[in-house]
Amino acid sequence: RRKLLADISHEFRTPLTVIRGEAEIAMRGNSKTKTEYRDSFQRIMDQADHTTRLVDDLLFIARVDAGEPRLKVRSVAIAGMVESVCGEFQVRAEQKDVSLDLNCVDDKAVVRGDAGRLKQVMAILTDNAIRYSNPGGTVEIDLERTRDEVRISFRDHGIGLSEEEAEQAFERFYRGTKAEEHARGTGLGLPVAKAIVEAHNGRITLEGKLGEGAIATVTLPAESRLRIVA
């Protein structure tokens, strides 16, 4: 609980400062135009949304730590979900001059889980791979199914990370030196992904080398094909 409160006070300081500052500007001095008011309120709404997402993610991590995750479990066609996430990130990848290469060895792979939370994991790992790629690079996303598991890997060929950074990457708010220099972030994405994957009785790993890219791999229990047919 002390750790959670420390995390909240650390991370919420900036958005709350922005919200208060925008409100003070909107109320100060002469009347402003509708456009000026609308711009201020939009920034307030954006920061409020950001804060809400942080609260939701931190509470989810805390519930997983307490052994009480709240999941809406059903059969999830994981290949279709990954394909959908790639489509949603296509514009962002193009803006970074990065190509997305999706390879689904088993496009009928199914897992049992919370579709919304699993999609959040795929989005976090796709976003990270694009974010830390170099312009002109390729993000390779591979999905394969073994007898009992479904494995999804996200490989980039960007800035990479050291072995020490890979070990600490799943700690809340941790940001490696190269990551800080390369792109903005909260350092909460991978801890949230880890909490979600572990709540689904799965595993997540991160490997890489400085200057040679990184690969994040999610492994989830596969749903029995007999159960799917039934």
mmCIF file of C-alpha atoms in Angstrom:
data_model
loop_
_atom_site.group_PDB
_atom_site.id
_atom_site.type_symbol
_atom_site.label_atom_id
_atom_site.label_comp_id
_atom_site.label_asym_id
_atom_site.label_seq_id
_atom_site.Cartn_x
_atom_site.Cartn_y
_atom_site.Cartn_z
ATOM 1 C CA ARG A 1 0.000 0.000 0.000
ATOM 2 C CA ARG A 2 2.848 2.407 0.833
ATOM 3 C CA LYS A 3 4.465 1.651 -2.530
ATOM 4 C CA LEU A 4 1.179 2.272 -4.365
ATOM 5 C CA LEU A 5 0.668 5.618 -2.611
ATOM 6 C CA ALA A 6 4.249 6.636 -3.398
ATOM 7 C CA ASP A 7 3.733 5.751 -7.068
ATOM 8 C CA ILE A 8 0.502 7.736 -7.240
ATOM 9 C CA SER A 9 1.975 10.860 -5.629
ATOM 10 C CA HIS A 10 5.007 10.673 -7.951
ATOM 11 C CA GLU A 11 3.168 10.158 -11.227
ATOM 12 C CA PHE A 12 0.064 12.297 -10.677
ATOM 13 C CA ARG A 13 1.907 15.501 -9.800
ATOM 14 C CA THR A 14 2.344 16.601 -13.442
ATOM 15 C CA PRO A 15 -1.213 16.079 -14.775
ATOM 16 C CA LEU A 16 -2.758 17.639 -11.671
ATOM 17 C CA THR A 17 -0.454 20.656 -12.022
ATOM 18 C CA VAL A 18 -1.488 21.038 -15.673
ATOM 19 C CA ILE A 19 -5.192 20.780 -14.820
ATOM 20 C CA ARG A 20 -4.910 23.428 -12.102
ATOM 21 C CA GLY A 21 -2.794 25.695 -14.316
ATOM 22 C CA GLU A 22 -5.229 25.514 -17.245
ATOM 23 C CA ALA A 23 -8.185 26.217 -14.943
ATOM 24 C CA GLU A 24 -6.424 29.261 -13.469
ATOM 25 C CA ILE A 25 -5.595 30.617 -16.935
ATOM 26 C CA ALA A 26 -9.201 30.157 -18.076
ATOM 27 C CA MET A 27 -10.485 32.086 -15.040
ATOM 28 C CA ARG A 28 -7.852 34.834 -15.001
ATOM 29 C CA GLY A 29 -8.160 38.298 -16.564
ATOM 30 C CA ASN A 30 -10.530 39.423 -19.292
ATOM 31 C CA SER A 31 -13.082 37.236 -20.993
ATOM 32 C CA LYS A 32 -11.608 34.966 -23.633
ATOM 33 C CA THR A 33 -12.885 33.725 -26.960
ATOM 34 C CA LYS A 34 -14.805 30.469 -27.285
ATOM 35 C CA THR A 35 -11.795 28.954 -29.020
ATOM 36 C CA GLU A 36 -9.462 29.876 -26.146
ATOM 37 C CA TYR A 37 -11.853 28.414 -23.580
ATOM 38 C CA ARG A 38 -12.345 25.292 -25.691
ATOM 39 C CA ASP A 39 -8.578 24.786 -26.005
ATOM 40 C CA SER A 40 -8.122 25.079 -22.236
ATOM 41 C CA PHE A 41 -10.961 22.662 -21.494
ATOM 42 C CA GLN A 42 -9.599 20.192 -24.059
ATOM 43 C CA ARG A 43 -6.200 20.191 -22.332
ATOM 44 C CA ILE A 44 -7.917 19.699 -18.986
ATOM 45 C CA MET A 45 -9.925 16.776 -20.397
ATOM 46 C CA ASP A 46 -6.798 15.202 -21.911
ATOM 47 C CA GLN A 47 -4.964 15.336 -18.589
ATOM 48 C CA ALA A 48 -8.027 14.019 -16.744
ATOM 49 C CA ASP A 49 -8.215 11.074 -19.157
ATOM 50 C CA HIS A 50 -4.492 10.431 -18.679
ATOM 51 C CA THR A 51 -4.922 10.461 -14.904
ATOM 52 C CA THR A 52 -7.898 8.098 -15.104
ATOM 53 C CA ARG A 53 -5.856 5.600 -17.138
ATOM 54 C CA LEU A 54 -3.038 5.776 -14.586
ATOM 55 C CA VAL A 55 -5.468 5.111 -11.731
ATOM 56 C CA ASP A 56 -6.987 2.162 -13.580
ATOM 57 C CA ASP A 57 -3.588 0.638 -14.395
ATOM 58 C CA LEU A 58 -2.170 1.098 -10.901
ATOM 59 C CA LEU A 59 -5.277 -0.402 -9.309
ATOM 60 C CA PHE A 60 -5.095 -3.373 -11.652
ATOM 61 C CA ILE A 61 -1.442 -3.978 -10.713
ATOM 62 C CA ALA A 62 -2.359 -3.711 -7.021
ATOM 63 C CA ARG A 63 -5.221 -6.208 -7.437
ATOM 64 C CA VAL A 64 -2.939 -8.671 -9.228
ATOM 65 C CA ASP A 65 -0.343 -8.283 -6.450
ATOM 66 C CA ALA A 66 -3.135 -9.071 -3.973
ATOM 67 C CA GLY A 67 -4.250 -12.102 -6.002
ATOM 68 C CA GLU A 68 -7.591 -10.499 -6.880
ATOM 69 C CA PRO A 69 -7.556 -9.530 -10.588
ATOM 70 C CA ARG A 70 -10.935 -8.639 -12.078
ATOM 71 C CA LEU A 71 -11.136 -10.279 -15.488
ATOM 72 C CA LYS A 72 -14.021 -10.850 -17.899
ATOM 73 C CA VAL A 73 -12.941 -14.248 -19.176
ATOM 74 C CA ARG A 74 -14.071 -15.718 -22.498
ATOM 75 C CA SER A 75 -12.578 -17.392 -25.562
ATOM 76 C CA VAL A 76 -10.359 -14.918 -27.429
ATOM 77 C CA ALA A 77 -9.135 -15.334 -31.021
ATOM 78 C CA ILE A 78 -5.687 -13.961 -30.342
ATOM 79 C CA ALA A 79 -4.496 -13.796 -33.972
ATOM 80 C CA GLY A 80 -7.383 -11.554 -34.981
ATOM 81 C CA MET A 81 -6.713 -9.346 -31.975
ATOM 82 C CA VAL A 82 -3.026 -8.902 -32.858
ATOM 83 C CA GLU A 83 -3.961 -8.124 -36.461
ATOM 84 C CA SER A 84 -6.452 -5.514 -35.249
ATOM 85 C CA VAL A 85 -3.827 -3.867 -33.020
ATOM 86 C CA CYS A 86 -1.379 -3.730 -35.939
ATOM 87 C CA GLY A 87 -4.031 -1.973 -38.005
ATOM 88 C CA GLU A 88 -4.624 0.574 -35.255
ATOM 89 C CA PHE A 89 -0.892 1.355 -35.037
ATOM 90 C CA GLN A 90 -0.279 1.502 -38.785
ATOM 91 C CA VAL A 91 -0.473 5.297 -38.998
ATOM 92 C CA ARG A 92 1.824 5.724 -35.994
ATOM 93 C CA ALA A 93 4.330 3.341 -37.576
ATOM 94 C CA GLU A 94 4.234 5.235 -40.874
ATOM 95 C CA GLN A 95 4.826 8.515 -39.030
ATOM 96 C CA LYS A 96 7.992 6.970 -37.541
ATOM 97 C CA ASP A 97 8.968 5.439 -40.918
ATOM 98 C CA VAL A 98 8.676 1.968 -39.405
ATOM 99 C CA SER A 99 7.195 -1.113 -41.090
ATOM 100 C CA LEU A 100 5.015 -3.659 -39.268
ATOM 101 C CA ASP A 101 5.561 -7.275 -40.345
ATOM 102 C CA LEU A 102 2.923 -9.642 -38.901
ATOM 103 C CA ASN A 103 3.406 -13.395 -39.214
ATOM 104 C CA CYS A 104 0.700 -15.645 -37.729
ATOM 105 C CA VAL A 105 1.748 -19.288 -37.987
ATOM 106 C CA ASP A 106 -1.617 -20.332 -36.512
ATOM 107 C CA ASP A 107 -4.329 -17.795 -37.329
ATOM 108 C CA LYS A 108 -6.937 -19.846 -35.426
ATOM 109 C CA ALA A 109 -5.145 -19.801 -32.071
ATOM 110 C CA VAL A 110 -7.484 -19.168 -29.138
ATOM 111 C CA VAL A 111 -6.848 -18.392 -25.465
ATOM 112 C CA ARG A 112 -9.114 -17.939 -22.459
ATOM 113 C CA GLY A 113 -8.954 -14.436 -21.082
ATOM 114 C CA ASP A 114 -10.146 -10.877 -20.816
ATOM 115 C CA ALA A 115 -10.177 -9.536 -24.381
ATOM 116 C CA GLY A 116 -9.836 -5.891 -23.321
ATOM 117 C CA ARG A 117 -6.851 -6.526 -21.065
ATOM 118 C CA LEU A 118 -5.101 -8.822 -23.542
ATOM 119 C CA LYS A 119 -5.535 -6.226 -26.264
ATOM 120 C CA GLN A 120 -3.958 -3.696 -23.900
ATOM 121 C CA VAL A 121 -0.875 -5.948 -23.666
ATOM 122 C CA MET A 122 -0.609 -6.237 -27.456
ATOM 123 C CA ALA A 123 -0.976 -2.464 -27.795
ATOM 124 C CA ILE A 124 1.696 -1.750 -25.168
ATOM 125 C CA LEU A 125 4.228 -4.067 -26.817
ATOM 126 C CA THR A 126 3.463 -2.860 -30.358
ATOM 127 C CA ASP A 127 3.743 0.762 -29.234
ATOM 128 C CA ASN A 128 7.063 0.091 -27.479
ATOM 129 C CA ALA A 129 8.509 -1.686 -30.501
ATOM 130 C CA ILE A 130 7.582 1.236 -32.769
ATOM 131 C CA ARG A 131 8.669 3.848 -30.226
ATOM 132 C CA TYR A 132 12.179 2.444 -29.819
ATOM 133 C CA SER A 133 12.760 1.533 -33.480
ATOM 134 C CA ASN A 134 15.043 3.554 -35.707
ATOM 135 C CA PRO A 135 13.550 5.264 -38.789
ATOM 136 C CA GLY A 136 13.435 2.848 -41.706
ATOM 137 C CA GLY A 137 13.293 -0.164 -39.372
ATOM 138 C CA THR A 138 10.882 -3.073 -39.176
ATOM 139 C CA VAL A 139 8.888 -4.409 -36.247
ATOM 140 C CA GLU A 140 8.416 -8.168 -36.575
ATOM 141 C CA ILE A 141 5.383 -9.615 -34.783
ATOM 142 C CA ASP A 142 5.201 -13.422 -34.779
ATOM 143 C CA LEU A 143 2.429 -15.600 -33.391
ATOM 144 C CA GLU A 144 2.712 -19.364 -33.060
ATOM 145 C CA ARG A 145 0.864 -22.090 -31.205
ATOM 146 C CA THR A 146 2.387 -25.161 -29.607
ATOM 147 C CA ARG A 147 0.345 -27.971 -28.139
ATOM 148 C CA ASP A 148 -0.444 -26.124 -24.920
ATOM 149 C CA GLU A 149 0.640 -22.515 -25.431
ATOM 150 C CA VAL A 150 0.326 -19.494 -27.690
ATOM 151 C CA ARG A 151 3.465 -17.370 -28.076
ATOM 152 C CA ILE A 152 3.479 -13.821 -29.448
ATOM 153 C CA SER A 153 6.800 -12.014 -29.937
ATOM 154 C CA PHE A 154 7.493 -8.372 -30.786
ATOM 155 C CA ARG A 155 10.964 -7.753 -32.212
ATOM 156 C CA ASP A 156 12.440 -4.394 -33.155
ATOM 157 C CA HIS A 157 15.881 -3.478 -34.450
ATOM 158 C CA GLY A 158 16.199 -0.134 -32.697
ATOM 159 C CA ILE A 159 18.101 1.286 -29.746
ATOM 160 C CA GLY A 160 18.024 -1.932 -27.731
ATOM 161 C CA LEU A 161 18.765 -2.224 -24.026
ATOM 162 C CA SER A 162 21.300 -3.749 -21.662
ATOM 163 C CA GLU A 163 20.779 -6.941 -19.677
ATOM 164 C CA GLU A 164 20.441 -4.875 -16.503
ATOM 165 C CA GLU A 165 17.800 -2.640 -18.094
ATOM 166 C CA ALA A 166 15.875 -5.691 -19.313
ATOM 167 C CA GLU A 167 15.785 -7.053 -15.751
ATOM 168 C CA GLN A 168 14.460 -3.765 -14.350
ATOM 169 C CA ALA A 169 12.058 -2.941 -17.192
ATOM 170 C CA PHE A 170 9.064 -4.501 -15.425
ATOM 171 C CA GLU A 171 9.458 -2.314 -12.331
ATOM 172 C CA ARG A 172 6.910 0.477 -12.032
ATOM 173 C CA PHE A 173 8.082 3.781 -13.553
ATOM 174 C CA TYR A 174 11.540 2.471 -14.432
ATOM 175 C CA ARG A 175 13.005 4.073 -17.583
ATOM 176 C CA GLY A 176 16.395 3.155 -19.018
ATOM 177 C CA THR A 177 18.835 5.912 -19.943
ATOM 178 C CA LYS A 178 18.581 5.282 -23.687
ATOM 179 C CA ALA A 179 14.784 5.049 -23.462
ATOM 180 C CA GLU A 180 14.603 8.428 -21.725
ATOM 181 C CA GLU A 181 16.721 9.996 -24.458
ATOM 182 C CA HIS A 182 14.846 8.350 -27.330
ATOM 183 C CA ALA A 183 11.153 8.778 -26.452
ATOM 184 C CA ARG A 184 8.798 10.002 -23.751
ATOM 185 C CA GLY A 185 6.921 7.559 -21.553
ATOM 186 C CA THR A 186 5.674 6.883 -18.034
ATOM 187 C CA GLY A 187 7.531 3.635 -17.363
ATOM 188 C CA LEU A 188 4.218 1.960 -16.515
ATOM 189 C CA GLY A 189 3.484 0.087 -19.759
ATOM 190 C CA LEU A 190 5.574 -3.039 -19.187
ATOM 191 C CA PRO A 191 4.583 -3.428 -15.504
ATOM 192 C CA VAL A 192 0.921 -3.287 -16.562
ATOM 193 C CA ALA A 193 1.554 -5.797 -19.355
ATOM 194 C CA LYS A 194 3.305 -8.124 -16.889
ATOM 195 C CA ALA A 195 0.429 -7.886 -14.406
ATOM 196 C CA ILE A 196 -2.140 -8.686 -17.113
ATOM 197 C CA VAL A 197 -0.161 -11.617 -18.540
ATOM 198 C CA GLU A 198 0.474 -13.140 -15.116
ATOM 199 C CA ALA A 199 -3.210 -12.733 -14.231
ATOM 200 C CA HIS A 200 -3.840 -14.993 -17.258
ATOM 201 C CA ASN A 201 -1.325 -17.581 -15.953
ATOM 202 C CA GLY A 202 1.108 -16.568 -18.676
ATOM 203 C CA ARG A 203 4.683 -15.302 -18.922
ATOM 204 C CA ILE A 204 6.320 -12.221 -20.417
ATOM 205 C CA THR A 205 10.025 -11.726 -21.108
ATOM 206 C CA LEU A 206 12.202 -8.975 -22.523
ATOM 207 C CA GLU A 207 15.629 -9.415 -24.113
ATOM 208 C CA GLY A 208 17.892 -7.222 -26.186
ATOM 209 C CA LYS A 209 21.299 -5.726 -26.817
ATOM 210 C CA LEU A 210 22.287 -2.078 -26.895
ATOM 211 C CA GLY A 211 22.120 -0.787 -30.449
ATOM 212 C CA GLU A 212 20.692 -4.058 -31.773
ATOM 213 C CA GLY A 213 17.028 -3.919 -30.759
ATOM 214 C CA ALA A 214 14.859 -5.876 -28.376
ATOM 215 C CA ILE A 215 12.326 -8.679 -28.337
ATOM 216 C CA ALA A 216 9.358 -8.939 -25.968
ATOM 217 C CA THR A 217 7.619 -12.320 -25.807
ATOM 218 C CA VAL A 218 4.233 -13.158 -24.310
ATOM 219 C CA THR A 219 3.315 -16.791 -23.669
ATOM 220 C CA LEU A 220 -0.284 -17.691 -22.787
ATOM 221 C CA PRO A 221 -2.045 -21.018 -22.145
ATOM 222 C CA ALA A 222 -3.826 -22.145 -25.316
ATOM 223 C CA GLU A 223 -7.477 -23.099 -25.129
ATOM 224 C CA SER A 224 -8.179 -26.709 -25.994
ATOM 225 C CA ARG A 225 -9.460 -27.156 -29.539
ATOM 226 C CA LEU A 226 -11.927 -29.761 -28.237
ATOM 227 C CA ARG A 227 -13.372 -27.194 -25.869
ATOM 228 C CA ILE A 228 -13.682 -24.658 -28.682
ATOM 229 C CA VAL A 229 -15.614 -27.102 -30.866
ATOM 230 C CA ALA A 230 -17.831 -28.059 -27.936
#
